[in-house]
Amino acid sequence: MPYAELHRDLGERSARGLRRQRRVQDSPSGTHVSIDGRHFLSFCSNDYLGLANDRRLTASLQQGVAQWGAGAGASHMVSGHLLPHHQLEAALAEFVGKPEALLFSTGYLANLGAVQALVGRNDEVFADKLNHASLNDAMLLSRAKVRRYRHNDIAQLASLLEHSVSKRKLVITDAVFSMDGDLAPLAELLALCERHDAWLLVDDAHGFGVLGDEGRGALSHFGLASPRLIYMATLGKAAGVSGAFVAAEAVVIDTLVNQARSYIYTTASPPALAVTVLEGLGILRSEHWRREQLHRLIAQLREGLADLRWSLLPSSTPIQPLLVGDNQSAVELSERLRARGILVPAIRPPTVPQGTARLRISLSAAHTGADVNQLIEALHELAH
Ligand SMILES: *Cc1c(COP(=O)(O)O)cnc(C)c1O
């Protein structure tokens, strides 16, 4: 059996400090977790608003299962498109200010489906170099010509668009970059797309629920609205549950229903999840204190780490990366924090560019000021 090669490849990964391994957490998601029976303060999760284990959501999930069963039973196009899915789509479209929305089982699948349905062989995709892996995979799958521009480099994108002769042009970008925490200049990107008759697909996985009026996301944050904008967000991060959606003009949604393979050829997510997200959406928009708490914690962390040996990247979002540099040092720092009972993941290439290994600190409204102080103090001690 050709397993020797797999063993060798994994061995090489270990030797380079790049072997990925999972840890089993034996408590629910939260800021205080237990792993192998040991207690940790965690800065790892994307549960930015602290909703993943909210009692109202868990109760809603139970009620949703009681009413709608455990599974959807089929794909959306066959017989799996149930009333809760449909109601959630309408609520999400209204919330983000788009005519229609379409639910996907995950954000990864939403990006694959949207890009593949909208562009093909004779078209061109323009992508920020720091985009999420799912957008990168999506553009390769679409078979469109791919142009990657330097991170947030509007001038380079303008020049690429100017030279394009493709009929359909699609610009794709993260709204909040997942390993850097910074924002894409969406107003400038949209203006460029207007000028060159291109679509702009915005992946707001980390902005939905966090940015904008009532957590409506990046478009609301920047005050942008245009039929050219195709909006995508996930429901497993700030929304605390699971799933994702694309919101756009009706003709775009209809095209996805007919052409997005990752929508058509997969079982619909359990309807109880849609019931739960719908309940969570009401909490997310009305409990402003969660976003206010996040902003207090972000300010506290940035102030507390201002004179540290390693520096935080410029970010105003709950993603606060601490730049360390080489892989080994980043992993060591993460492990020394871990020895002190604090979990912060080290992020290494190829997830981030060579030489920019970092600790990715993510904050949640469920953290307290004391939690953040504990991290600040530990980092100061480890810096000496
Ligand atoms: C998490 C994430 C996704 C994938 O979403 P899932 O629902 O976890 O599959 C897509 N894009 C970005 C930018 C993300 O951070």
PDB file of N, CA and C in Angstrom, residues 277-371:
ATOM      1  N   VAL A 277     -31.189  30.049  14.529  1.00  0.00           N
ATOM      2  CA  VAL A 277     -30.546  31.259  14.003  1.00  0.00           C
ATOM      3  C   VAL A 277     -31.549  32.419  13.988  1.00  0.00           C
ATOM      4  N   LEU A 278     -32.790  32.105  13.650  1.00  0.00           N
ATOM      5  CA  LEU A 278     -33.824  33.147  13.612  1.00  0.00           C
ATOM      6  C   LEU A 278     -34.019  33.762  15.001  1.00  0.00           C
ATOM      7  N   GLU A 279     -34.041  32.901  16.015  1.00  0.00           N
ATOM      8  CA  GLU A 279     -34.133  33.381  17.405  1.00  0.00           C
ATOM      9  C   GLU A 279     -32.884  34.215  17.742  1.00  0.00           C
ATOM     10  N   GLY A 280     -31.713  33.702  17.339  1.00  0.00           N
ATOM     11  CA  GLY A 280     -30.452  34.387  17.640  1.00  0.00           C
ATOM     12  C   GLY A 280     -30.362  35.750  16.969  1.00  0.00           C
ATOM     13  N   LEU A 281     -30.947  35.847  15.786  1.00  0.00           N
ATOM     14  CA  LEU A 281     -30.899  37.104  15.037  1.00  0.00           C
ATOM     15  C   LEU A 281     -31.572  38.235  15.830  1.00  0.00           C
ATOM     16  N   GLY A 282     -32.686  37.913  16.472  1.00  0.00           N
ATOM     17  CA  GLY A 282     -33.385  38.903  17.292  1.00  0.00           C
ATOM     18  C   GLY A 282     -32.513  39.355  18.460  1.00  0.00           C
ATOM     19  N   ILE A 283     -31.812  38.409  19.082  1.00  0.00           N
ATOM     20  CA  ILE A 283     -30.945  38.721  20.228  1.00  0.00           C
ATOM     21  C   ILE A 283     -29.751  39.537  19.756  1.00  0.00           C
ATOM     22  N   LEU A 284     -29.174  39.086  18.647  1.00  0.00           N
ATOM     23  CA  LEU A 284     -27.988  39.743  18.086  1.00  0.00           C
ATOM     24  C   LEU A 284     -28.261  41.218  17.785  1.00  0.00           C
ATOM     25  N   ARG A 285     -29.420  41.496  17.187  1.00  0.00           N
ATOM     26  CA  ARG A 285     -29.657  42.895  16.800  1.00  0.00           C
ATOM     27  C   ARG A 285     -30.068  43.765  17.975  1.00  0.00           C
ATOM     28  N   SER A 286     -30.724  43.175  18.966  1.00  0.00           N
ATOM     29  CA  SER A 286     -31.247  44.034  20.039  1.00  0.00           C
ATOM     30  C   SER A 286     -30.272  44.208  21.204  1.00  0.00           C
ATOM     31  N   GLU A 287     -29.377  43.248  21.428  1.00  0.00           N
ATOM     32  CA  GLU A 287     -28.488  43.361  22.605  1.00  0.00           C
ATOM     33  C   GLU A 287     -27.200  44.088  22.234  1.00  0.00           C
ATOM     34  N   HIS A 288     -27.342  45.416  22.134  1.00  0.00           N
ATOM     35  CA  HIS A 288     -26.195  46.248  21.736  1.00  0.00           C
ATOM     36  C   HIS A 288     -25.036  46.132  22.709  1.00  0.00           C
ATOM     37  N   TRP A 289     -25.335  45.799  23.971  1.00  0.00           N
ATOM     38  CA  TRP A 289     -24.267  45.745  24.982  1.00  0.00           C
ATOM     39  C   TRP A 289     -23.191  44.747  24.575  1.00  0.00           C
ATOM     40  N   ARG A 290     -23.547  43.749  23.769  1.00  0.00           N
ATOM     41  CA  ARG A 290     -22.533  42.760  23.367  1.00  0.00           C
ATOM     42  C   ARG A 290     -21.471  43.408  22.485  1.00  0.00           C
ATOM     43  N   ARG A 291     -21.927  44.230  21.505  1.00  0.00           N
ATOM     44  CA  ARG A 291     -20.950  44.920  20.650  1.00  0.00           C
ATOM     45  C   ARG A 291     -20.193  45.988  21.447  1.00  0.00           C
ATOM     46  N   GLU A 292     -20.897  46.639  22.375  1.00  0.00           N
ATOM     47  CA  GLU A 292     -20.215  47.660  23.197  1.00  0.00           C
ATOM     48  C   GLU A 292     -19.141  47.023  24.072  1.00  0.00           C
ATOM     49  N   GLN A 293     -19.460  45.882  24.654  1.00  0.00           N
ATOM     50  CA  GLN A 293     -18.482  45.159  25.484  1.00  0.00           C
ATOM     51  C   GLN A 293     -17.263  44.766  24.645  1.00  0.00           C
ATOM     52  N   LEU A 294     -17.516  44.285  23.421  1.00  0.00           N
ATOM     53  CA  LEU A 294     -16.405  43.931  22.534  1.00  0.00           C
ATOM     54  C   LEU A 294     -15.489  45.128  22.313  1.00  0.00           C
ATOM     55  N   HIS A 295     -16.084  46.284  22.050  1.00  0.00           N
ATOM     56  CA  HIS A 295     -15.253  47.457  21.781  1.00  0.00           C
ATOM     57  C   HIS A 295     -14.461  47.893  23.000  1.00  0.00           C
ATOM     58  N   ARG A 296     -15.051  47.755  24.176  1.00  0.00           N
ATOM     59  CA  ARG A 296     -14.292  48.047  25.405  1.00  0.00           C
ATOM     60  C   ARG A 296     -13.101  47.102  25.528  1.00  0.00           C
ATOM     61  N   LEU A 297     -13.327  45.815  25.279  1.00  0.00           N
ATOM     62  CA  LEU A 297     -12.255  44.824  25.439  1.00  0.00           C
ATOM     63  C   LEU A 297     -11.148  45.027  24.401  1.00  0.00           C
ATOM     64  N   ILE A 298     -11.550  45.382  23.166  1.00  0.00           N
ATOM     65  CA  ILE A 298     -10.550  45.627  22.118  1.00  0.00           C
ATOM     66  C   ILE A 298      -9.647  46.788  22.540  1.00  0.00           C
ATOM     67  N   ALA A 299     -10.265  47.877  23.039  1.00  0.00           N
ATOM     68  CA  ALA A 299      -9.489  49.041  23.472  1.00  0.00           C
ATOM     69  C   ALA A 299      -8.576  48.672  24.641  1.00  0.00           C
ATOM     70  N   GLN A 300      -9.107  47.892  25.575  1.00  0.00           N
ATOM     71  CA  GLN A 300      -8.322  47.482  26.743  1.00  0.00           C
ATOM     72  C   GLN A 300      -7.100  46.654  26.327  1.00  0.00           C
ATOM     73  N   LEU A 301      -7.315  45.715  25.404  1.00  0.00           N
ATOM     74  CA  LEU A 301      -6.214  44.855  24.959  1.00  0.00           C
ATOM     75  C   LEU A 301      -5.150  45.679  24.238  1.00  0.00           C
ATOM     76  N   ARG A 302      -5.584  46.557  23.351  1.00  0.00           N
ATOM     77  CA  ARG A 302      -4.623  47.329  22.546  1.00  0.00           C
ATOM     78  C   ARG A 302      -3.823  48.280  23.427  1.00  0.00           C
ATOM     79  N   GLU A 303      -4.491  48.856  24.425  1.00  0.00           N
ATOM     80  CA  GLU A 303      -3.784  49.744  25.335  1.00  0.00           C
ATOM     81  C   GLU A 303      -2.807  48.939  26.191  1.00  0.00           C
ATOM     82  N   GLY A 304      -3.272  47.790  26.658  1.00  0.00           N
ATOM     83  CA  GLY A 304      -2.446  46.971  27.553  1.00  0.00           C
ATOM     84  C   GLY A 304      -1.232  46.371  26.873  1.00  0.00           C
ATOM     85  N   LEU A 305      -1.279  46.198  25.555  1.00  0.00           N
ATOM     86  CA  LEU A 305      -0.157  45.563  24.853  1.00  0.00           C
ATOM     87  C   LEU A 305       0.651  46.571  24.039  1.00  0.00           C
ATOM     88  N   ALA A 306       0.361  47.862  24.224  1.00  0.00           N
ATOM     89  CA  ALA A 306       0.980  48.886  23.375  1.00  0.00           C
ATOM     90  C   ALA A 306       2.506  48.883  23.459  1.00  0.00           C
ATOM     91  N   ASP A 307       3.069  48.603  24.622  1.00  0.00           N
ATOM     92  CA  ASP A 307       4.534  48.676  24.748  1.00  0.00           C
ATOM     93  C   ASP A 307       5.169  47.292  24.856  1.00  0.00           C
ATOM     94  N   LEU A 308       4.523  46.300  24.298  1.00  0.00           N
ATOM     95  CA  LEU A 308       5.033  44.930  24.362  1.00  0.00           C
ATOM     96  C   LEU A 308       6.113  44.718  23.292  1.00  0.00           C
ATOM     97  N   ARG A 309       6.965  43.722  23.496  1.00  0.00           N
ATOM     98  CA  ARG A 309       8.019  43.382  22.531  1.00  0.00           C
ATOM     99  C   ARG A 309       7.431  43.010  21.158  1.00  0.00           C
ATOM    100  N   TRP A 310       6.334  42.284  21.171  1.00  0.00           N
ATOM    101  CA  TRP A 310       5.667  41.943  19.912  1.00  0.00           C
ATOM    102  C   TRP A 310       4.515  42.926  19.722  1.00  0.00           C
ATOM    103  N   SER A 311       4.192  43.256  18.455  1.00  0.00           N
ATOM    104  CA  SER A 311       3.112  44.243  18.329  1.00  0.00           C
ATOM    105  C   SER A 311       1.852  43.670  17.691  1.00  0.00           C
ATOM    106  N   LEU A 312       0.754  44.263  18.092  1.00  0.00           N
ATOM    107  CA  LEU A 312      -0.532  43.896  17.505  1.00  0.00           C
ATOM    108  C   LEU A 312      -0.607  44.512  16.117  1.00  0.00           C
ATOM    109  N   LEU A 313      -1.177  43.784  15.175  1.00  0.00           N
ATOM    110  CA  LEU A 313      -1.424  44.362  13.848  1.00  0.00           C
ATOM    111  C   LEU A 313      -2.538  45.398  13.996  1.00  0.00           C
ATOM    112  N   PRO A 314      -2.578  46.401  13.097  1.00  0.00           N
ATOM    113  CA  PRO A 314      -3.650  47.404  13.208  1.00  0.00           C
ATOM    114  C   PRO A 314      -5.007  46.756  12.933  1.00  0.00           C
ATOM    115  N   SER A 315      -5.846  46.713  13.924  1.00  0.00           N
ATOM    116  CA  SER A 315      -7.163  46.083  13.766  1.00  0.00           C
ATOM    117  C   SER A 315      -8.137  46.672  14.765  1.00  0.00           C
ATOM    118  N   SER A 316      -9.345  46.950  14.280  1.00  0.00           N
ATOM    119  CA  SER A 316     -10.371  47.470  15.178  1.00  0.00           C
ATOM    120  C   SER A 316     -11.459  46.432  15.405  1.00  0.00           C
ATOM    121  N   THR A 317     -11.202  45.206  14.971  1.00  0.00           N
ATOM    122  CA  THR A 317     -12.203  44.141  15.082  1.00  0.00           C
ATOM    123  C   THR A 317     -11.811  43.180  16.216  1.00  0.00           C
ATOM    124  N   PRO A 318     -12.676  42.207  16.532  1.00  0.00           N
ATOM    125  CA  PRO A 318     -12.331  41.265  17.615  1.00  0.00           C
ATOM    126  C   PRO A 318     -11.138  40.367  17.270  1.00  0.00           C
ATOM    127  N   ILE A 319     -10.682  40.372  16.012  1.00  0.00           N
ATOM    128  CA  ILE A 319      -9.489  39.596  15.642  1.00  0.00           C
ATOM    129  C   ILE A 319      -8.277  40.492  15.871  1.00  0.00           C
ATOM    130  N   GLN A 320      -7.458  40.142  16.849  1.00  0.00           N
ATOM    131  CA  GLN A 320      -6.303  40.966  17.240  1.00  0.00           C
ATOM    132  C   GLN A 320      -5.042  40.114  17.150  1.00  0.00           C
ATOM    133  N   PRO A 321      -4.380  40.133  15.974  1.00  0.00           N
ATOM    134  CA  PRO A 321      -3.201  39.281  15.821  1.00  0.00           C
ATOM    135  C   PRO A 321      -1.940  39.933  16.389  1.00  0.00           C
ATOM    136  N   LEU A 322      -1.186  39.129  17.140  1.00  0.00           N
ATOM    137  CA  LEU A 322       0.080  39.584  17.717  1.00  0.00           C
ATOM    138  C   LEU A 322       1.197  39.014  16.850  1.00  0.00           C
ATOM    139  N   LEU A 323       1.899  39.898  16.152  1.00  0.00           N
ATOM    140  CA  LEU A 323       2.906  39.465  15.190  1.00  0.00           C
ATOM    141  C   LEU A 323       4.163  38.996  15.925  1.00  0.00           C
ATOM    142  N   VAL A 324       4.576  37.749  15.694  1.00  0.00           N
ATOM    143  CA  VAL A 324       5.763  37.203  16.356  1.00  0.00           C
ATOM    144  C   VAL A 324       6.891  37.049  15.338  1.00  0.00           C
ATOM    145  N   GLY A 325       6.594  36.520  14.153  1.00  0.00           N
ATOM    146  CA  GLY A 325       7.620  36.402  13.111  1.00  0.00           C
ATOM    147  C   GLY A 325       7.884  34.968  12.706  1.00  0.00           C
ATOM    148  N   ASP A 326       8.854  34.311  13.394  1.00  0.00           N
ATOM    149  CA  ASP A 326       9.157  32.946  12.929  1.00  0.00           C
ATOM    150  C   ASP A 326       8.243  31.916  13.596  1.00  0.00           C
ATOM    151  N   ASN A 327       8.089  30.802  12.884  1.00  0.00           N
ATOM    152  CA  ASN A 327       7.116  29.779  13.288  1.00  0.00           C
ATOM    153  C   ASN A 327       7.376  29.253  14.689  1.00  0.00           C
ATOM    154  N   GLN A 328       8.661  28.931  14.942  1.00  0.00           N
ATOM    155  CA  GLN A 328       9.003  28.297  16.209  1.00  0.00           C
ATOM    156  C   GLN A 328       8.676  29.221  17.385  1.00  0.00           C
ATOM    157  N   SER A 329       9.018  30.490  17.258  1.00  0.00           N
ATOM    158  CA  SER A 329       8.766  31.430  18.365  1.00  0.00           C
ATOM    159  C   SER A 329       7.270  31.590  18.615  1.00  0.00           C
ATOM    160  N   ALA A 330       6.493  31.610  17.524  1.00  0.00           N
ATOM    161  CA  ALA A 330       5.046  31.761  17.685  1.00  0.00           C
ATOM    162  C   ALA A 330       4.469  30.552  18.409  1.00  0.00           C
ATOM    163  N   VAL A 331       4.928  29.359  17.996  1.00  0.00           N
ATOM    164  CA  VAL A 331       4.423  28.140  18.636  1.00  0.00           C
ATOM    165  C   VAL A 331       4.847  28.109  20.103  1.00  0.00           C
ATOM    166  N   GLU A 332       6.098  28.510  20.377  1.00  0.00           N
ATOM    167  CA  GLU A 332       6.590  28.510  21.764  1.00  0.00           C
ATOM    168  C   GLU A 332       5.789  29.466  22.637  1.00  0.00           C
ATOM    169  N   LEU A 333       5.510  30.645  22.099  1.00  0.00           N
ATOM    170  CA  LEU A 333       4.764  31.631  22.885  1.00  0.00           C
ATOM    171  C   LEU A 333       3.362  31.100  23.193  1.00  0.00           C
ATOM    172  N   SER A 334       2.744  30.488  22.179  1.00  0.00           N
ATOM    173  CA  SER A 334       1.419  29.908  22.382  1.00  0.00           C
ATOM    174  C   SER A 334       1.486  28.821  23.462  1.00  0.00           C
ATOM    175  N   GLU A 335       2.578  28.022  23.445  1.00  0.00           N
ATOM    176  CA  GLU A 335       2.680  26.938  24.433  1.00  0.00           C
ATOM    177  C   GLU A 335       2.978  27.450  25.834  1.00  0.00           C
ATOM    178  N   ARG A 336       3.729  28.534  25.910  1.00  0.00           N
ATOM    179  CA  ARG A 336       4.013  29.082  27.240  1.00  0.00           C
ATOM    180  C   ARG A 336       2.758  29.727  27.839  1.00  0.00           C
ATOM    181  N   LEU A 337       1.929  30.305  26.993  1.00  0.00           N
ATOM    182  CA  LEU A 337       0.642  30.818  27.497  1.00  0.00           C
ATOM    183  C   LEU A 337      -0.225  29.655  27.967  1.00  0.00           C
ATOM    184  N   ARG A 338      -0.192  28.611  27.183  1.00  0.00           N
ATOM    185  CA  ARG A 338      -0.978  27.425  27.497  1.00  0.00           C
ATOM    186  C   ARG A 338      -0.572  26.848  28.861  1.00  0.00           C
ATOM    187  N   ALA A 339       0.737  26.855  29.116  1.00  0.00           N
ATOM    188  CA  ALA A 339       1.230  26.362  30.404  1.00  0.00           C
ATOM    189  C   ALA A 339       0.673  27.224  31.545  1.00  0.00           C
ATOM    190  N   ARG A 340       0.328  28.475  31.233  1.00  0.00           N
ATOM    191  CA  ARG A 340      -0.274  29.358  32.236  1.00  0.00           C
ATOM    192  C   ARG A 340      -1.790  29.326  32.193  1.00  0.00           C
ATOM    193  N   GLY A 341      -2.332  28.391  31.439  1.00  0.00           N
ATOM    194  CA  GLY A 341      -3.788  28.244  31.437  1.00  0.00           C
ATOM    195  C   GLY A 341      -4.511  29.170  30.483  1.00  0.00           C
ATOM    196  N   ILE A 342      -3.786  29.697  29.469  1.00  0.00           N
ATOM    197  CA  ILE A 342      -4.423  30.605  28.507  1.00  0.00           C
ATOM    198  C   ILE A 342      -4.238  30.056  27.096  1.00  0.00           C
ATOM    199  N   LEU A 343      -5.328  29.927  26.372  1.00  0.00           N
ATOM    200  CA  LEU A 343      -5.265  29.404  25.006  1.00  0.00           C
ATOM    201  C   LEU A 343      -5.344  30.522  23.988  1.00  0.00           C
ATOM    202  N   VAL A 344      -4.286  30.647  23.174  1.00  0.00           N
ATOM    203  CA  VAL A 344      -4.281  31.551  22.021  1.00  0.00           C
ATOM    204  C   VAL A 344      -3.576  30.791  20.905  1.00  0.00           C
ATOM    205  N   PRO A 345      -4.241  30.584  19.769  1.00  0.00           N
ATOM    206  CA  PRO A 345      -3.616  29.766  18.735  1.00  0.00           C
ATOM    207  C   PRO A 345      -2.478  30.493  18.023  1.00  0.00           C
ATOM    208  N   ALA A 346      -1.427  29.732  17.684  1.00  0.00           N
ATOM    209  CA  ALA A 346      -0.366  30.247  16.819  1.00  0.00           C
ATOM    210  C   ALA A 346      -0.783  29.962  15.388  1.00  0.00           C
ATOM    211  N   ILE A 347      -0.694  30.978  14.532  1.00  0.00           N
ATOM    212  CA  ILE A 347      -1.061  30.803  13.122  1.00  0.00           C
ATOM    213  C   ILE A 347       0.217  30.907  12.289  1.00  0.00           C
ATOM    214  N   ARG A 348       0.460  29.875  11.482  1.00  0.00           N
ATOM    215  CA  ARG A 348       1.725  29.800  10.734  1.00  0.00           C
ATOM    216  C   ARG A 348       1.448  29.688   9.241  1.00  0.00           C
ATOM    217  N   PRO A 349       2.496  29.843   8.422  1.00  0.00           N
ATOM    218  CA  PRO A 349       2.342  29.582   6.996  1.00  0.00           C
ATOM    219  C   PRO A 349       1.920  28.119   6.803  1.00  0.00           C
ATOM    220  N   PRO A 350       1.143  27.727   5.808  1.00  0.00           N
ATOM    221  CA  PRO A 350       0.771  28.601   4.697  1.00  0.00           C
ATOM    222  C   PRO A 350      -0.497  29.426   4.948  1.00  0.00           C
ATOM    223  N   THR A 351      -1.064  29.326   6.162  1.00  0.00           N
ATOM    224  CA  THR A 351      -2.265  30.125   6.442  1.00  0.00           C
ATOM    225  C   THR A 351      -1.944  31.623   6.372  1.00  0.00           C
ATOM    226  N   VAL A 352      -0.740  32.014   6.802  1.00  0.00           N
ATOM    227  CA  VAL A 352      -0.294  33.415   6.695  1.00  0.00           C
ATOM    228  C   VAL A 352       1.044  33.423   5.957  1.00  0.00           C
ATOM    229  N   PRO A 353       1.476  34.582   5.391  1.00  0.00           N
ATOM    230  CA  PRO A 353       2.735  34.621   4.633  1.00  0.00           C
ATOM    231  C   PRO A 353       3.957  34.257   5.494  1.00  0.00           C
ATOM    232  N   GLN A 354       4.984  33.689   4.843  1.00  0.00           N
ATOM    233  CA  GLN A 354       6.243  33.347   5.507  1.00  0.00           C
ATOM    234  C   GLN A 354       6.757  34.518   6.331  1.00  0.00           C
ATOM    235  N   GLY A 355       7.254  34.207   7.526  1.00  0.00           N
ATOM    236  CA  GLY A 355       7.874  35.250   8.352  1.00  0.00           C
ATOM    237  C   GLY A 355       6.876  36.093   9.125  1.00  0.00           C
ATOM    238  N   THR A 356       5.585  35.748   9.039  1.00  0.00           N
ATOM    239  CA  THR A 356       4.577  36.537   9.765  1.00  0.00           C
ATOM    240  C   THR A 356       3.744  35.666  10.704  1.00  0.00           C
ATOM    241  N   ALA A 357       4.378  34.611  11.236  1.00  0.00           N
ATOM    242  CA  ALA A 357       3.657  33.766  12.197  1.00  0.00           C
ATOM    243  C   ALA A 357       3.195  34.650  13.351  1.00  0.00           C
ATOM    244  N   ARG A 358       2.052  34.320  13.875  1.00  0.00           N
ATOM    245  CA  ARG A 358       1.426  35.210  14.861  1.00  0.00           C
ATOM    246  C   ARG A 358       0.561  34.449  15.845  1.00  0.00           C
ATOM    247  N   LEU A 359       0.230  35.124  16.936  1.00  0.00           N
ATOM    248  CA  LEU A 359      -0.814  34.609  17.813  1.00  0.00           C
ATOM    249  C   LEU A 359      -2.094  35.311  17.399  1.00  0.00           C
ATOM    250  N   ARG A 360      -3.129  34.535  17.172  1.00  0.00           N
ATOM    251  CA  ARG A 360      -4.393  35.147  16.768  1.00  0.00           C
ATOM    252  C   ARG A 360      -5.300  35.211  17.990  1.00  0.00           C
ATOM    253  N   ILE A 361      -5.357  36.397  18.579  1.00  0.00           N
ATOM    254  CA  ILE A 361      -6.189  36.603  19.764  1.00  0.00           C
ATOM    255  C   ILE A 361      -7.587  36.938  19.271  1.00  0.00           C
ATOM    256  N   SER A 362      -8.603  36.150  19.647  1.00  0.00           N
ATOM    257  CA  SER A 362      -9.948  36.618  19.317  1.00  0.00           C
ATOM    258  C   SER A 362     -10.748  36.875  20.568  1.00  0.00           C
ATOM    259  N   LEU A 363     -11.373  38.021  20.555  1.00  0.00           N
ATOM    260  CA  LEU A 363     -12.130  38.475  21.719  1.00  0.00           C
ATOM    261  C   LEU A 363     -13.611  38.183  21.527  1.00  0.00           C
ATOM    262  N   SER A 364     -14.287  38.030  22.660  1.00  0.00           N
ATOM    263  CA  SER A 364     -15.727  37.766  22.642  1.00  0.00           C
ATOM    264  C   SER A 364     -16.385  38.658  23.681  1.00  0.00           C
ATOM    265  N   ALA A 365     -17.640  39.001  23.411  1.00  0.00           N
ATOM    266  CA  ALA A 365     -18.398  39.778  24.394  1.00  0.00           C
ATOM    267  C   ALA A 365     -18.555  39.003  25.693  1.00  0.00           C
ATOM    268  N   ALA A 366     -18.312  37.691  25.636  1.00  0.00           N
ATOM    269  CA  ALA A 366     -18.416  36.880  26.846  1.00  0.00           C
ATOM    270  C   ALA A 366     -17.165  36.985  27.717  1.00  0.00           C
ATOM    271  N   HIS A 367     -16.064  37.564  27.177  1.00  0.00           N
ATOM    272  CA  HIS A 367     -14.886  37.806  28.020  1.00  0.00           C
ATOM    273  C   HIS A 367     -15.187  38.945  28.993  1.00  0.00           C
ATOM    274  N   THR A 368     -14.498  38.916  30.145  1.00  0.00           N
ATOM    275  CA  THR A 368     -14.595  40.025  31.091  1.00  0.00           C
ATOM    276  C   THR A 368     -13.309  40.844  31.001  1.00  0.00           C
ATOM    277  N   GLY A 369     -13.346  42.038  31.580  1.00  0.00           N
ATOM    278  CA  GLY A 369     -12.135  42.845  31.655  1.00  0.00           C
ATOM    279  C   GLY A 369     -11.032  42.094  32.386  1.00  0.00           C
ATOM    280  N   ALA A 370     -11.387  41.316  33.392  1.00  0.00           N
ATOM    281  CA  ALA A 370     -10.393  40.545  34.153  1.00  0.00           C
ATOM    282  C   ALA A 370      -9.745  39.475  33.275  1.00  0.00           C
ATOM    283  N   ASP A 371     -10.538  38.853  32.389  1.00  0.00           N
ATOM    284  CA  ASP A 371      -9.980  37.855  31.458  1.00  0.00           C
ATOM    285  C   ASP A 371      -8.902  38.497  30.598  1.00  0.00           C
TER     286      ASP A 371
END
